[in-house]
Short mmCIF file of C-alpha atoms in Angstrom, two decimals:
data_model
loop_
_atom_site.label_atom_id
_atom_site.label_comp_id
_atom_site.label_asym_id
_atom_site.label_seq_id
_atom_site.Cartn_x
_atom_site.Cartn_y
_atom_site.Cartn_z
CA MET I 1 11.59 -16.91 18.42
CA ASP I 2 10.30 -18.63 21.45
CA MET I 3 6.65 -19.28 22.32
CA ARG I 4 6.13 -16.41 24.46
CA SER I 5 7.15 -14.02 21.97
CA ASN I 6 4.92 -15.81 19.21
CA ASN I 7 2.20 -15.33 21.84
CA HIS I 8 2.98 -11.82 22.16
CA GLN I 9 3.09 -10.91 18.21
CA GLN I 10 -0.51 -12.61 17.74
CA GLN I 11 -1.56 -10.58 20.73
CA GLN I 12 -0.42 -7.33 18.95
CA GLN I 13 -1.76 -8.20 15.66
CA GLN I 14 -5.04 -7.16 13.73
CA VAL I 15 -5.76 -8.99 10.35
CA LEU I 16 -7.68 -6.58 7.77
CA ASP I 17 -9.32 -9.14 5.54
CA GLY I 18 -12.22 -6.77 3.98
CA SER I 19 -15.00 -8.38 6.12
CA ASP I 20 -15.58 -5.11 7.91
CA ILE I 21 -16.01 -3.11 4.62
CA VAL I 22 -18.50 -5.82 3.07
CA GLU I 23 -20.44 -5.42 6.35
CA LEU I 24 -20.63 -1.69 6.49
CA VAL I 25 -21.61 -1.60 2.73
CA GLU I 26 -24.33 -4.39 3.12
CA ASN I 27 -25.89 -2.66 6.15
CA GLU I 28 -28.12 -0.22 4.20
CA LYS I 29 -28.86 2.15 7.11
CA VAL I 30 -25.29 2.36 8.39
CA PHE I 31 -23.88 2.68 4.91
CA GLU I 32 -26.46 5.41 3.95
CA ASN I 33 -25.08 7.44 7.19
CA PHE I 34 -21.56 6.64 6.18
CA VAL I 35 -22.21 8.05 2.67
CA GLU I 36 -24.17 11.13 4.15
CA GLN I 37 -20.94 12.00 6.12
CA LYS I 38 -18.33 11.69 3.34
CA PHE I 39 -20.91 13.50 0.97
CA GLN I 40 -21.21 16.50 3.34
CA GLN I 41 -17.28 16.75 3.92
CA LEU I 42 -16.92 16.83 0.22
CA ASP I 43 -19.57 19.11 -0.78
CA GLN I 44 -18.02 22.48 0.25
CA ASP I 45 -20.70 24.77 -2.02
CA GLU I 46 -23.50 22.76 -0.27
CA ASP I 47 -25.15 22.67 -3.71
CA GLY I 48 -26.19 19.02 -3.19
CA LYS I 49 -23.99 17.69 -6.09
CA LEU I 50 -20.09 17.11 -6.06
CA SER I 51 -17.93 18.84 -8.95
CA VAL I 52 -14.87 17.37 -10.30
CA LYS I 53 -12.72 19.62 -7.82
CA GLU I 54 -14.85 18.79 -5.00
CA LEU I 55 -14.11 14.86 -5.74
CA GLN I 56 -10.43 15.34 -5.69
CA PRO I 57 -10.00 14.46 -1.99
CA ALA I 58 -12.28 11.61 -2.33
CA VAL I 59 -10.00 10.29 -5.21
CA ALA I 60 -6.79 11.00 -3.12
CA ASP I 61 -7.80 9.18 -0.29
CA ILE I 62 -8.91 6.39 -2.35
CA GLY I 63 -5.78 6.06 -3.83
CA ALA I 64 -3.98 6.31 -0.46
CA ALA I 65 -5.91 3.40 0.86
CA LEU I 66 -5.05 1.62 -2.11
CA GLY I 67 -1.19 2.04 -1.57
CA LEU I 68 -0.56 4.39 -4.64
CA PRO I 69 2.16 7.08 -4.51
CA ALA I 70 0.74 10.58 -4.16
CA GLN I 71 -1.08 12.07 -7.20
CA GLY I 72 1.63 13.74 -9.21
CA THR I 73 4.53 11.59 -8.57
CA SER I 74 3.97 8.88 -11.05
CA PRO I 75 2.33 8.41 -14.57
CA ASP I 76 1.16 5.15 -13.86
CA SER I 77 -0.62 5.60 -10.60
CA ASP I 78 -1.95 9.01 -12.00
CA HIS I 79 -3.44 6.99 -14.71
CA ILE I 80 -5.56 5.03 -11.80
CA TYR I 81 -6.37 8.25 -9.81
CA SER I 82 -7.57 9.22 -13.54
CA GLU I 83 -9.70 6.07 -13.65
CA VAL I 84 -11.23 6.41 -10.32
CA LEU I 85 -12.04 10.12 -10.95
CA ASN I 86 -13.85 8.91 -14.14
CA GLU I 87 -15.65 6.16 -12.30
CA PHE I 88 -17.56 8.83 -10.45
CA THR I 89 -17.89 11.40 -13.20
CA HIS I 90 -18.40 8.73 -16.16
CA GLY I 91 -15.62 11.09 -18.01
CA SER I 92 -17.56 14.13 -18.04
CA GLN I 93 -17.19 17.34 -16.26
CA GLU I 94 -21.01 17.39 -15.08
CA LYS I 95 -21.48 17.37 -11.14
CA VAL I 96 -22.12 14.08 -9.62
CA SER I 97 -25.36 13.57 -7.29
CA LYS I 98 -25.40 11.82 -4.00
CA THR I 99 -27.00 8.89 -5.44
CA GLU I 100 -24.19 8.59 -7.99
CA PHE I 101 -21.55 9.03 -5.73
CA LYS I 102 -23.13 6.18 -3.24
CA GLU I 103 -23.24 3.65 -6.15
CA VAL I 104 -19.92 4.42 -7.23
CA LEU I 105 -18.45 4.28 -3.50
CA SER I 106 -19.99 1.14 -2.90
CA ASP I 107 -18.41 -0.47 -6.09
CA ILE I 108 -15.06 0.88 -5.12
CA LEU I 109 -15.20 -0.25 -1.39
CA LEU I 110 -16.36 -3.87 -2.18
CA GLY I 111 -13.49 -3.94 -4.84
CA MET I 112 -11.22 -3.00 -1.98
CA ALA I 113 -12.95 -5.67 0.38
CA ALA I 114 -12.17 -8.35 -2.45
CA GLY I 115 -8.53 -7.06 -2.47
CA LEU I 116 -7.95 -7.45 1.11
CA LYS I 117 -9.60 -10.73 1.33
CA ARG I 118 -7.02 -11.79 -1.16
CA ASP I 119 -4.18 -10.31 0.54
CA PRO I 120 -4.91 -9.43 4.08
CA ILE I 121 -3.30 -6.42 5.72
CA VAL I 122 -1.75 -7.23 9.44
CA ILE I 123 -1.84 -4.40 11.67
CA LEU I 124 0.95 -4.47 14.16
CA ARG I 125 1.35 -2.64 17.51
CA MET I 126 4.90 -2.24 17.98
CA ASP I 127 5.57 -1.88 21.70
CA GLY I 128 9.09 -2.50 22.31
CA GLU I 129 8.97 -6.02 23.39
CA ASP I 130 9.89 -7.63 20.32
CA LEU I 131 12.85 -5.05 20.11
CA SER I 132 13.90 -5.78 23.91
CA GLU I 133 13.69 -9.64 23.28
CA PHE I 134 15.88 -9.24 20.20
CA ILE I 135 18.60 -7.18 22.50
CA HIS I 136 18.69 -9.97 25.09
CA SER I 137 18.79 -12.53 22.55
CA PRO I 138 21.82 -15.00 21.92
CA GLY I 139 22.44 -14.24 18.41
CA TYR I 140 22.09 -10.47 18.87
CA GLU I 141 25.73 -9.51 19.08
CA ALA I 142 26.44 -11.49 15.80
CA GLU I 143 23.95 -9.73 13.79
CA ILE I 144 25.09 -6.18 14.98
CA VAL I 145 28.66 -7.04 14.18
CA SER I 146 27.58 -7.90 10.88
CA ILE I 147 25.36 -4.79 10.40
CA TYR I 148 28.50 -2.45 12.02
CA CYS I 149 30.81 -4.12 9.03
CA SER I 150 28.02 -2.73 6.55
CA ALA I 151 27.34 0.53 7.92
CA LEU I 152 31.06 1.23 7.98
CA SER I 153 31.67 -0.19 4.38
CA GLY I 154 33.47 2.58 2.58
CA CYS I 155 32.78 5.17 5.42
CA GLU I 156 35.48 4.63 7.62
CA GLU I 157 35.39 8.44 8.39
CA ALA I 158 31.71 8.57 9.07
CA SER I 159 30.84 9.75 12.84
CA LEU I 160 29.91 7.36 15.74
CA ARG I 161 26.16 9.26 15.33
CA ASP I 162 25.84 8.75 11.50
CA CYS I 163 27.24 4.84 12.13
CA ILE I 164 24.24 4.43 14.60
CA ALA I 165 21.91 6.06 12.29
CA LYS I 166 22.55 4.05 9.59
CA ALA I 167 22.68 0.57 11.30
CA LEU I 168 19.53 1.51 12.80
CA GLN I 169 18.03 1.63 9.29
CA SER I 170 19.02 -1.87 8.89
CA LEU I 171 16.90 -3.23 11.48
CA SER I 172 13.62 -4.38 10.55
CA VAL I 173 9.90 -5.00 11.73
CA ASP I 174 11.01 -8.67 12.24
CA HIS I 175 13.73 -7.28 14.88
CA GLY I 176 10.77 -5.16 16.62
CA MET I 177 11.93 -1.86 14.91
CA PRO I 178 9.20 0.33 12.99
CA PRO I 179 9.69 1.10 9.37
CA ASN I 180 12.47 3.68 8.37
CA ASP I 181 9.44 6.15 8.27
CA PRO I 182 10.13 10.16 8.44
CA TRP I 183 8.09 10.37 11.49
CA VAL I 184 9.73 7.51 12.98
CA ILE I 185 13.18 9.28 12.50
CA SER I 186 12.18 12.53 13.43
CA ASN I 187 10.61 11.75 16.64
CA ILE I 188 12.08 8.59 17.70
CA VAL I 189 15.77 7.74 16.38
CA GLU I 190 17.28 11.35 16.05
CA PRO I 191 16.12 12.49 19.88
CA ILE I 192 17.16 9.28 21.22
CA VAL I 193 20.39 9.34 19.22
CA GLU I 194 20.97 13.11 20.41
CA SER I 195 19.99 12.02 24.09
CA CYS I 196 22.21 8.80 24.19
CA LEU I 197 25.59 10.76 22.78
CA ASP I 198 27.44 13.89 24.16
CA GLU I 199 28.75 16.14 21.70
CA GLU I 200 32.36 14.53 21.68
CA ASP I 201 30.53 10.99 20.84
CA LYS I 202 28.59 12.43 18.06
CA ARG I 203 31.58 14.11 16.25
CA GLU I 204 34.06 10.72 16.99
CA LYS I 205 35.35 9.18 14.11
CA CYS I 206 37.12 5.76 13.16
CA VAL I 207 35.00 4.13 15.88
CA SER I 208 35.95 0.84 17.12
CA GLN I 209 33.75 -2.29 16.86
CA GLU I 210 33.50 -2.47 20.76
CA ARG I 211 33.07 1.11 21.08
CA PHE I 212 30.05 0.73 18.52
CA LEU I 213 28.51 -2.07 20.14
CA GLU I 214 28.37 -0.42 23.47
CA ALA I 215 26.70 2.71 22.04
CA PHE I 216 24.64 1.07 19.75
CA LYS I 217 22.92 -0.81 22.33
CA ARG I 218 22.34 1.80 24.83
CA VAL I 219 20.55 3.61 21.87
CA VAL I 220 18.54 0.49 20.83
CA GLU I 221 17.49 0.06 24.58
CA ARG I 222 16.26 3.63 24.79
CA VAL I 223 14.16 2.98 21.33
CA ALA I 224 12.58 -0.18 23.13
CA GLN I 225 11.76 1.89 26.12
CA ARG I 226 10.06 4.80 23.92
CA LEU I 227 8.37 2.24 21.91
CA ASN I 228 6.80 0.84 25.31
CA GLU I 229 5.77 4.22 26.55
CA GLN I 230 4.32 5.21 22.94
CA PRO I 231 3.72 2.12 20.52
CA VAL I 232 3.81 2.66 17.05
CA ILE I 233 1.20 1.05 14.66
CA VAL I 234 2.39 -0.65 11.36
CA ALA I 235 0.39 -1.93 8.54
CA HIS I 236 1.99 -4.91 7.10
CA SER I 237 1.15 -6.70 3.73
CA GLU I 238 2.92 -9.34 1.44
CA ASN I 239 1.97 -11.01 -1.73
CA THR I 240 3.46 -12.82 -4.17
CA PHE I 241 2.67 -12.77 -8.07
CA ASP I 242 3.43 -16.00 -9.70
CA GLY I 243 1.18 -15.79 -12.88
CA SER I 244 -1.54 -18.28 -11.19
CA GLY I 245 -4.31 -15.96 -11.17
CA ILE I 246 -3.78 -15.15 -14.71
CA ARG I 247 -3.91 -18.89 -15.77
CA ARG I 248 -7.17 -19.33 -13.83
CA LEU I 249 -8.89 -16.26 -15.58
CA LEU I 250 -7.56 -17.39 -19.32
CA SER I 251 -8.70 -21.00 -18.45
CA ASN I 252 -12.16 -19.63 -18.11
CA LYS I 253 -13.57 -18.24 -21.08
CA PHE I 254 -16.77 -16.99 -19.87
CA GLU I 255 -15.01 -15.05 -17.16
CA PHE I 256 -12.27 -13.69 -19.24
CA ASP I 257 -14.83 -12.19 -21.84
CA LYS I 258 -16.96 -11.22 -18.99
CA ALA I 259 -14.08 -9.11 -17.33
CA LEU I 260 -13.00 -7.66 -20.87
CA ASN I 261 -16.64 -6.63 -22.01
CA VAL I 262 -17.10 -4.48 -18.35
CA ALA I 263 -13.70 -3.29 -18.96
CA LEU I 264 -14.50 -2.29 -22.85
CA GLU I 265 -18.34 -0.65 -21.83
CA ILE I 266 -16.18 2.89 -20.79
CA ILE I 267 -13.85 2.76 -23.64
CA PRO I 268 -14.18 4.97 -26.65
CA LYS I 269 -15.21 3.49 -30.08
CA ASP I 270 -15.24 4.94 -33.43
CA ARG I 271 -18.42 4.77 -35.52
CA HIS I 272 -17.25 1.30 -36.65
CA GLY I 273 -17.11 -0.20 -33.26
CA LYS I 274 -13.18 -0.02 -33.57
CA VAL I 275 -11.06 0.45 -30.70
CA SER I 276 -7.72 2.22 -29.88
CA LYS I 277 -4.80 -0.12 -28.95
CA GLU I 278 -3.69 2.86 -26.73
CA TYR I 279 -6.65 1.71 -24.52
CA LEU I 280 -4.87 -1.58 -23.77
CA ARG I 281 -3.38 -0.31 -20.50
CA ALA I 282 -6.30 0.92 -19.15
CA VAL I 283 -8.28 -2.12 -20.01
CA LEU I 284 -5.65 -4.12 -18.45
CA ASP I 285 -5.68 -2.21 -15.14
CA THR I 286 -9.51 -2.73 -15.17
CA VAL I 287 -9.16 -6.76 -15.69
CA ALA I 288 -6.15 -6.64 -13.17
CA PRO I 289 -8.08 -7.54 -10.25
CA SER I 290 -9.88 -10.71 -12.04
CA ALA I 291 -6.26 -11.63 -12.83
CA THR I 292 -4.63 -11.52 -9.09
CA LEU I 293 -2.37 -8.47 -10.60
CA PRO I 294 -1.52 -5.19 -8.72
CA PRO I 295 -3.02 -1.55 -10.17
CA LEU I 296 -0.63 -0.30 -12.44
CA GLY I 297 1.86 2.30 -10.61
CA ALA I 298 1.94 -0.26 -7.43
CA VAL I 299 4.61 -2.35 -7.98
CA SER I 300 7.64 -0.95 -10.16
CA GLN I 301 8.56 -4.68 -11.10
CA MET I 302 5.64 -5.58 -12.61
CA ASP I 303 5.19 -2.00 -14.24
CA ASP I 304 8.44 -3.03 -16.46
CA MET I 305 7.16 -6.45 -17.05
CA ILE I 306 3.57 -4.77 -18.25
CA ARG I 307 5.47 -2.40 -20.48
CA GLU I 308 7.57 -5.03 -22.04
CA ALA I 309 4.51 -7.16 -23.08
CA LEU I 310 2.78 -4.03 -24.45
CA LYS I 311 5.88 -3.42 -26.38
CA MET I 312 5.73 -7.01 -27.90
CA VAL I 313 2.31 -6.17 -29.28
CA ASN I 314 2.88 -2.72 -30.40
CA GLY I 315 0.46 -1.55 -27.64
CA ASP I 316 1.61 2.18 -27.90
CA ASP I 317 1.08 2.31 -31.55
CA GLY I 318 -2.75 3.76 -31.26
CA LYS I 319 -4.01 1.60 -34.34
CA MET I 320 -7.92 1.04 -34.56
CA VAL I 321 -8.59 -2.60 -34.34
CA LYS I 322 -11.74 -4.65 -34.02
CA GLU I 323 -13.02 -5.62 -30.87
CA GLU I 324 -12.46 -9.20 -30.78
CA GLU I 325 -8.87 -8.30 -31.99
CA PHE I 326 -8.53 -6.06 -29.36
CA LYS I 327 -9.48 -9.15 -26.90
CA LYS I 328 -7.21 -11.21 -28.51
CA THR I 329 -4.05 -8.93 -27.94
CA MET I 330 -5.00 -8.48 -24.24
CA ALA I 331 -5.10 -12.23 -23.93
CA GLU I 332 -1.49 -12.02 -25.78
CA ILE I 333 -0.53 -9.71 -23.26
CA LEU I 334 -1.61 -11.44 -20.15
CA GLY I 335 -0.17 -14.74 -21.30
CA SER I 336 3.16 -13.15 -21.93
CA ILE I 337 2.77 -11.59 -18.50
CA MET I 338 1.87 -15.13 -16.82
CA LEU I 339 4.90 -16.73 -18.33
CA GLN I 340 7.36 -14.31 -17.21
CA LEU I 341 5.76 -14.34 -13.55
CA GLU I 342 5.60 -18.05 -13.42
CA GLY I 343 9.41 -18.25 -14.76
CA SER I 344 10.38 -15.36 -11.96
CA PRO I 345 7.74 -14.60 -9.45
CA ILE I 346 7.32 -11.52 -7.95
CA SER I 347 7.31 -11.22 -4.24
CA VAL I 348 6.19 -7.99 -2.53
CA SER I 349 5.90 -6.83 0.95
CA SER I 350 5.26 -3.64 2.72
CA ASN I 351 5.38 -1.98 6.09
CA SER I 352 3.96 1.50 6.77
CA VAL I 353 3.33 3.32 10.00
CA VAL I 354 -0.06 4.42 10.35
CA HIS I 355 -0.46 7.81 11.65
CA GLU I 356 -4.42 8.02 12.20
CA PRO I 357 -6.24 5.49 14.33
CA LEU I 358 -7.41 2.81 11.83
CA THR I 359 -11.10 3.34 12.06
CA SER I 360 -11.03 6.97 10.98
CA ALA I 361 -8.88 6.22 7.95
CA THR I 362 -10.98 7.79 5.37
CA PHE I 363 -11.92 4.79 2.98
CA LEU I 364 -10.97 1.98 5.11
CA PRO I 365 -14.30 2.43 7.29
CA ALA I 366 -14.69 1.22 10.95
CA PRO I 367 -17.23 -1.76 11.09
CA PRO I 368 -20.83 -1.21 11.57
CA ALA I 369 -21.18 -2.35 14.72
CA GLU I 370 -22.35 -0.01 17.39
CA ALA I 371 -20.04 -0.50 19.89
CA ASP I 372 -17.85 2.23 21.65
CA GLU I 373 -14.71 2.74 20.35
CA PRO I 374 -11.88 1.17 22.25
CA SER I 375 -9.50 3.52 24.34
CA ASN I 376 -6.00 4.24 23.60
#
């Protein structure tokens, strides 16, 4: 990619590193107004307190901001949603006052800010220029030929329309193509494919390479033009979990004990002060940020690794153990995960289409500066 393309990419990027969130929370007046607005939105019966039902939209929005799948789609992510709700209600069914809501929301937002500082999100404005440059680059045809061979692999009887649609899915953000998002498919890909091919072309099968290349280029050029007319905003993040965060935490006994003690404060204990091992997963999720680990339910490979580590210590047997033994078991689990990650690091990257203006995202608030909103 040439210097001009690099400059263009930099101009189209915005980095979310959590500093705006910290600035909001630390500005007492602005944060008070922010909390007031959110509280009024949630307080449907206007009784000055939030019920568990009224808190559900806030919990769902926080989960979305954390990158979790929708509530009800994954047991692991549902556990996190439950933990967020418990943060507000302290495990009871009683209503939450505005003061309590403000305190918990402050903690959650600062936690998000810490995560963004560690793993920033890059906001890309995809306006078709990078895609157009790819189309006219020297390596374009060779790469599309490779995609053509892959797209037709095992489906020689596919129609030209289906081949083009499948090949478009092989183009990535690096090519200048937005992610394979349902909105992108229904509002950009499908209408353009339909408009660029006549009815006979759409049904054509056993397409030659030359015929495919000609039709595909016509479609991609139209996609680039469409993006130029109406850019798509994409949030990009990437991270590598290599166990180094766990090693740092385990090597600092004071920090490790502090993180565990905070987590154990909200865990039920019997009259002898013993803790059930069934809470290992919940405590691990609370300690995860200190160990530079993702929340449960966010990375499937990591979830598999955690399940294996829990199985090794019989973490699901529900046995009641003394607090010191519980802590020792937690250290064993983290040590097992650390060794696995050091041997096989997990790299995660994601690209998602942002369907709202960034500054109005529910729990990634606008910076507190009182400047006018930029025009679209």
